mmCIF file of C-alpha atoms in Angstrom:
data_model
loop_
_atom_site.group_PDB
_atom_site.id
_atom_site.type_symbol
_atom_site.label_atom_id
_atom_site.label_comp_id
_atom_site.label_asym_id
_atom_site.label_seq_id
_atom_site.Cartn_x
_atom_site.Cartn_y
_atom_site.Cartn_z
ATOM 1 C CA GLN A 1 -0.146 0.062 0.041
ATOM 2 C CA GLN A 2 2.801 2.444 0.887
ATOM 3 C CA GLN A 3 4.425 1.687 -2.611
ATOM 4 C CA GLN A 4 1.044 2.446 -4.259
ATOM 5 C CA GLN A 5 0.955 5.711 -2.473
ATOM 6 C CA GLN A 6 4.542 6.585 -3.414
ATOM 7 C CA GLN A 7 3.559 5.585 -6.943
ATOM 8 C CA GLN A 8 0.502 7.850 -7.024
ATOM 9 C CA GLN A 9 2.274 10.815 -5.430
ATOM 10 C CA GLN A 10 4.951 10.616 -8.084
ATOM 11 C CA GLN A 11 2.455 10.149 -10.850
ATOM 12 C CA GLN A 12 0.445 13.381 -9.438
ATOM 13 C CA HIS A 13 3.789 15.297 -9.247
ATOM 14 C CA GLN A 14 4.671 14.286 -12.766
ATOM 15 C CA GLN A 15 1.500 15.422 -14.099
ATOM 16 C CA GLN A 16 1.684 18.594 -12.332
ATOM 17 C CA GLN A 17 4.964 19.300 -13.977
ATOM 18 C CA GLN A 18 3.616 18.507 -17.336
ATOM 19 C CA GLN A 19 0.927 20.894 -16.827
ATOM 20 C CA TYR A 20 3.093 23.702 -15.888
ATOM 21 C CA GLN A 21 5.512 22.949 -18.702
ATOM 22 C CA GLN A 22 2.343 23.031 -21.143
ATOM 23 C CA GLN A 23 0.950 26.235 -19.769
ATOM 24 C CA GLN A 24 4.623 27.746 -20.263
ATOM 25 C CA ALA A 25 4.040 30.005 -17.383
ATOM 26 C CA PRO A 26 6.751 32.692 -17.029
ATOM 27 C CA PRO A 27 8.858 32.222 -13.798
ATOM 28 C CA PRO A 28 7.398 34.147 -10.703
ATOM 29 C CA PRO A 29 9.220 37.382 -10.624
ATOM 30 C CA ARG A 30 12.314 37.366 -8.068
ATOM 31 C CA PRO A 31 11.541 39.693 -5.110
ATOM 32 C CA GLN A 32 13.566 42.823 -5.205
ATOM 33 C CA PRO A 33 16.147 43.103 -2.195
ATOM 34 C CA GLN A 34 14.888 45.762 0.126
ATOM 35 C CA PRO A 35 17.411 48.161 1.180
ATOM 36 C CA GLN A 36 18.582 47.885 4.449
ATOM 37 C CA PRO A 37 17.477 50.912 6.666
ATOM 38 C CA THR A 38 20.259 53.530 6.752
ATOM 39 C CA PRO A 39 21.302 56.146 8.976
ATOM 40 C CA PRO A 40 20.160 59.594 8.349
ATOM 41 C CA PRO A 41 22.322 61.213 5.561
ATOM 42 C CA GLN A 42 25.276 63.530 6.738
ATOM 43 C CA GLY A 43 25.664 66.895 4.894
ATOM 44 C CA SER A 44 23.469 69.015 2.815
ATOM 45 C CA PRO A 45 19.650 69.004 2.997
ATOM 46 C CA ILE A 46 19.649 68.164 -0.881
ATOM 47 C CA ASN A 47 21.341 64.753 -0.101
ATOM 48 C CA SER A 48 18.867 64.049 2.720
ATOM 49 C CA LYS A 49 15.779 65.126 0.323
ATOM 50 C CA TYR A 50 16.915 62.210 -1.928
ATOM 51 C CA ALA A 51 17.640 59.899 0.755
ATOM 52 C CA LYS A 52 14.278 60.470 1.977
ATOM 53 C CA ALA A 53 12.778 59.924 -1.643
ATOM 54 C CA MET A 54 14.180 56.541 -1.512
ATOM 55 C CA GLN A 55 12.018 55.477 1.269
ATOM 56 C CA GLU A 56 8.638 57.163 0.090
ATOM 57 C CA ASP A 57 5.934 55.224 -1.196
ATOM 58 C CA ASP A 58 3.999 56.234 -4.472
ATOM 59 C CA THR A 59 2.199 54.315 -7.206
ATOM 60 C CA GLN A 60 3.986 51.173 -8.140
ATOM 61 C CA LYS A 61 5.089 52.704 -11.624
ATOM 62 C CA THR A 62 6.357 56.111 -10.295
ATOM 63 C CA THR A 63 8.092 54.308 -7.629
ATOM 64 C CA ALA A 64 10.037 52.149 -9.824
ATOM 65 C CA ILE A 65 10.726 55.214 -12.072
ATOM 66 C CA LYS A 66 11.935 57.195 -9.167
ATOM 67 C CA ARG A 67 14.019 54.363 -7.635
ATOM 68 C CA ASN A 68 15.608 53.506 -11.124
ATOM 69 C CA ILE A 69 16.652 57.164 -11.591
ATOM 70 C CA LEU A 70 18.200 57.459 -8.040
ATOM 71 C CA ILE A 71 19.844 54.243 -7.673
ATOM 72 C CA HIS A 72 21.245 54.044 -11.413
ATOM 73 C CA TRP A 73 21.905 57.613 -12.062
ATOM 74 C CA ALA A 74 21.544 60.301 -9.411
ATOM 75 C CA LEU A 75 22.935 58.874 -6.235
ATOM 76 C CA GLN A 76 26.512 58.005 -5.432
ATOM 77 C CA PRO A 77 27.158 54.218 -4.689
ATOM 78 C CA PRO A 78 27.819 52.502 -2.342
ATOM 79 C CA ASN A 79 25.612 54.026 0.413
ATOM 80 C CA LEU A 80 23.458 55.899 -2.189
ATOM 81 C CA GLN A 81 23.169 59.003 0.288
ATOM 82 C CA CYS A 82 24.746 61.739 -1.829
ATOM 83 C CA LEU A 83 24.149 63.065 -5.120
ATOM 84 C CA ARG A 84 26.682 62.551 -7.924
ATOM 85 C CA THR A 85 28.437 65.660 -8.747
ATOM 86 C CA ILE A 86 26.781 67.830 -11.651
ATOM 87 C CA ASP A 87 29.407 66.980 -14.309
ATOM 88 C CA GLN A 88 28.874 63.230 -13.731
ATOM 89 C CA LEU A 89 25.096 63.754 -13.982
ATOM 90 C CA VAL A 90 25.164 65.834 -17.306
ATOM 91 C CA CYS A 91 27.374 63.511 -18.997
ATOM 92 C CA SER A 92 25.204 60.353 -18.263
ATOM 93 C CA ILE A 93 21.761 62.085 -18.485
ATOM 94 C CA HIS A 94 21.106 60.795 -21.886
ATOM 95 C CA THR A 95 21.109 57.194 -20.643
ATOM 96 C CA VAL A 96 18.100 57.954 -18.316
ATOM 97 C CA PHE A 97 15.940 59.472 -21.018
ATOM 98 C CA PRO A 98 13.059 57.295 -22.163
ATOM 99 C CA PRO A 99 12.818 54.658 -23.192
ATOM 100 C CA ALA A 100 15.060 54.002 -20.266
ATOM 101 C CA PHE A 101 13.543 52.015 -17.199
ATOM 102 C CA GLY A 102 10.565 50.689 -19.053
ATOM 103 C CA VAL A 103 9.132 53.992 -19.854
ATOM 104 C CA LYS A 104 7.927 54.497 -23.377
ATOM 105 C CA GLY A 105 10.431 56.398 -25.671
ATOM 106 C CA HIS A 106 9.507 59.634 -27.215
ATOM 107 C CA ASP A 107 11.183 61.542 -30.158
ATOM 108 C CA TYR A 108 11.566 64.364 -28.100
ATOM 109 C CA PHE A 109 14.451 62.858 -25.989
ATOM 110 C CA LYS A 110 16.539 62.076 -29.283
ATOM 111 C CA LYS A 111 17.167 65.424 -29.879
ATOM 112 C CA TRP A 112 19.477 65.704 -26.826
ATOM 113 C CA LYS A 113 23.413 65.297 -27.871
ATOM 114 C CA PRO A 114 25.364 63.579 -25.125
ATOM 115 C CA VAL A 115 27.851 65.520 -23.684
ATOM 116 C CA SER A 116 31.353 64.465 -23.450
ATOM 117 C CA ARG A 117 33.230 63.901 -20.054
ATOM 118 C CA ASP A 118 36.412 65.875 -21.311
ATOM 119 C CA ASP A 119 34.441 68.920 -21.879
ATOM 120 C CA VAL A 120 32.833 69.291 -18.559
ATOM 121 C CA MET A 121 34.563 67.035 -16.048
ATOM 122 C CA LEU A 122 35.273 69.096 -12.861
ATOM 123 C CA SER A 123 35.186 66.097 -10.181
ATOM 124 C CA ALA A 124 38.786 64.769 -10.362
ATOM 125 C CA ALA A 125 40.418 67.391 -8.260
ATOM 126 C CA MET A 126 38.964 70.265 -10.359
ATOM 127 C CA SER A 127 41.404 69.494 -13.187
ATOM 128 C CA GLY A 128 40.713 69.780 -17.032
ATOM 129 C CA GLY A 129 37.205 70.895 -17.130
ATOM 130 C CA ASP A 130 36.095 74.373 -18.022
ATOM 131 C CA PRO A 131 33.394 75.746 -15.561
ATOM 132 C CA ALA A 132 32.156 78.020 -18.451
ATOM 133 C CA LYS A 133 31.505 75.138 -20.484
ATOM 134 C CA LEU A 134 29.770 73.345 -17.614
ATOM 135 C CA LYS A 135 27.628 76.355 -17.152
ATOM 136 C CA LYS A 136 26.688 76.589 -20.820
ATOM 137 C CA VAL A 137 25.812 72.782 -20.746
ATOM 138 C CA ILE A 138 23.567 73.425 -17.867
ATOM 139 C CA ARG A 139 21.704 76.166 -19.583
ATOM 140 C CA LYS A 140 21.104 73.764 -22.464
ATOM 141 C CA LEU A 141 20.063 71.196 -20.225
ATOM 142 C CA ARG A 142 17.541 73.482 -17.944
ATOM 143 C CA PHE A 143 15.925 74.599 -21.420
ATOM 144 C CA PHE A 144 15.686 71.035 -22.647
ATOM 145 C CA LEU A 145 13.927 69.554 -19.477
ATOM 146 C CA HIS A 146 12.014 72.895 -18.638
ATOM 147 C CA PRO A 147 8.262 72.113 -18.150
ATOM 148 C CA ASP A 148 7.141 75.010 -20.450
ATOM 149 C CA LYS A 149 9.543 73.656 -23.373
ATOM 150 C CA LEU A 150 8.429 69.975 -23.203
ATOM 151 C CA PRO A 151 6.038 68.351 -25.945
ATOM 152 C CA ARG A 152 2.492 68.215 -24.742
ATOM 153 C CA ASP A 153 1.791 64.861 -25.752
ATOM 154 C CA LEU A 154 4.160 63.297 -23.234
ATOM 155 C CA ASN A 155 2.370 60.601 -21.206
ATOM 156 C CA PRO A 156 2.367 61.071 -17.310
ATOM 157 C CA GLU A 157 5.431 58.534 -16.884
ATOM 158 C CA GLN A 158 7.666 60.472 -19.210
ATOM 159 C CA SER A 159 6.288 63.723 -17.557
ATOM 160 C CA PHE A 160 6.985 62.345 -14.051
ATOM 161 C CA MET A 161 10.610 60.962 -15.403
ATOM 162 C CA VAL A 162 11.417 64.716 -16.744
ATOM 163 C CA LYS A 163 10.398 66.364 -13.328
ATOM 164 C CA MET A 164 12.670 64.031 -11.507
ATOM 165 C CA LEU A 165 15.624 64.521 -13.923
ATOM 166 C CA TRP A 166 15.038 68.302 -13.644
ATOM 167 C CA ASP A 167 14.709 68.193 -9.795
ATOM 168 C CA VAL A 168 18.182 66.473 -9.586
ATOM 169 C CA THR A 169 20.152 68.246 -12.089
ATOM 170 C CA ASN A 170 18.719 71.539 -10.356
ATOM 171 C CA ASP A 171 19.673 70.366 -7.015
ATOM 172 C CA SER A 172 23.120 69.070 -7.957
ATOM 173 C CA TRP A 173 23.859 72.487 -9.817
ATOM 174 C CA GLU A 174 22.769 74.210 -6.525
ATOM 175 C CA GLU A 175 25.069 72.267 -4.408
ATOM 176 C CA PHE A 176 27.939 72.583 -6.955
ATOM 177 C CA ASN A 177 27.509 76.445 -6.950
ATOM 178 C CA SER A 178 27.235 76.655 -3.174
ATOM 179 C CA LYS A 179 30.486 74.520 -2.698
ATOM 180 C CA ASN A 180 32.096 76.864 -5.144
ATOM 181 C CA GLU A 181 31.099 79.711 -3.246
ATOM 182 C CA GLU A 182 32.311 78.318 0.209
ATOM 183 C CA LEU A 183 35.621 77.654 -1.567
ATOM 184 C CA ASP A 184 35.780 81.147 -3.090
ATOM 185 C CA TRP A 185 35.183 82.692 0.503
ATOM 186 C CA MET A 186 37.770 80.473 1.954
ATOM 187 C CA LYS A 187 40.390 81.918 -0.413
ATOM 188 C CA SER A 188 39.665 85.425 0.224
#
């Protein structure tokens, strides 16, 4: 009797496997690892703003967009507590324009010409880059991302993404300018 029960269980198991394979169901999504709670960020209020944004809960799609922009583009690894410098953000912004992160693409974003790191690189001990060129690129980017200059046919996800990019680049630019003012004051 025990052998018969074992055989029946094996047959049931094989039937279930065959049914599953016939249905060709996609594998269940892997759970995303949840970030460990981090201590409050040190430094500027801008950095704390983005650290808090990582913990806020919005709709599922906007949360995914926000999370991807912050983790993959805006925040410095490994702690993801501080914004990248403005020159790093400007040189890599073309990588986060739609169709990135599952947001539908739009012809408007194809108009942006990527910026060369050699032109605006200021991070590495302030060597090589020209602050005037960086300022010019920032003006172009602000014009490109300005809410009044955007096409009217952007979907809500594209609009949200542009708003996030606008906020991050403006905050990083403000932080860059405030640090430069502090350095200028210290030199005087």
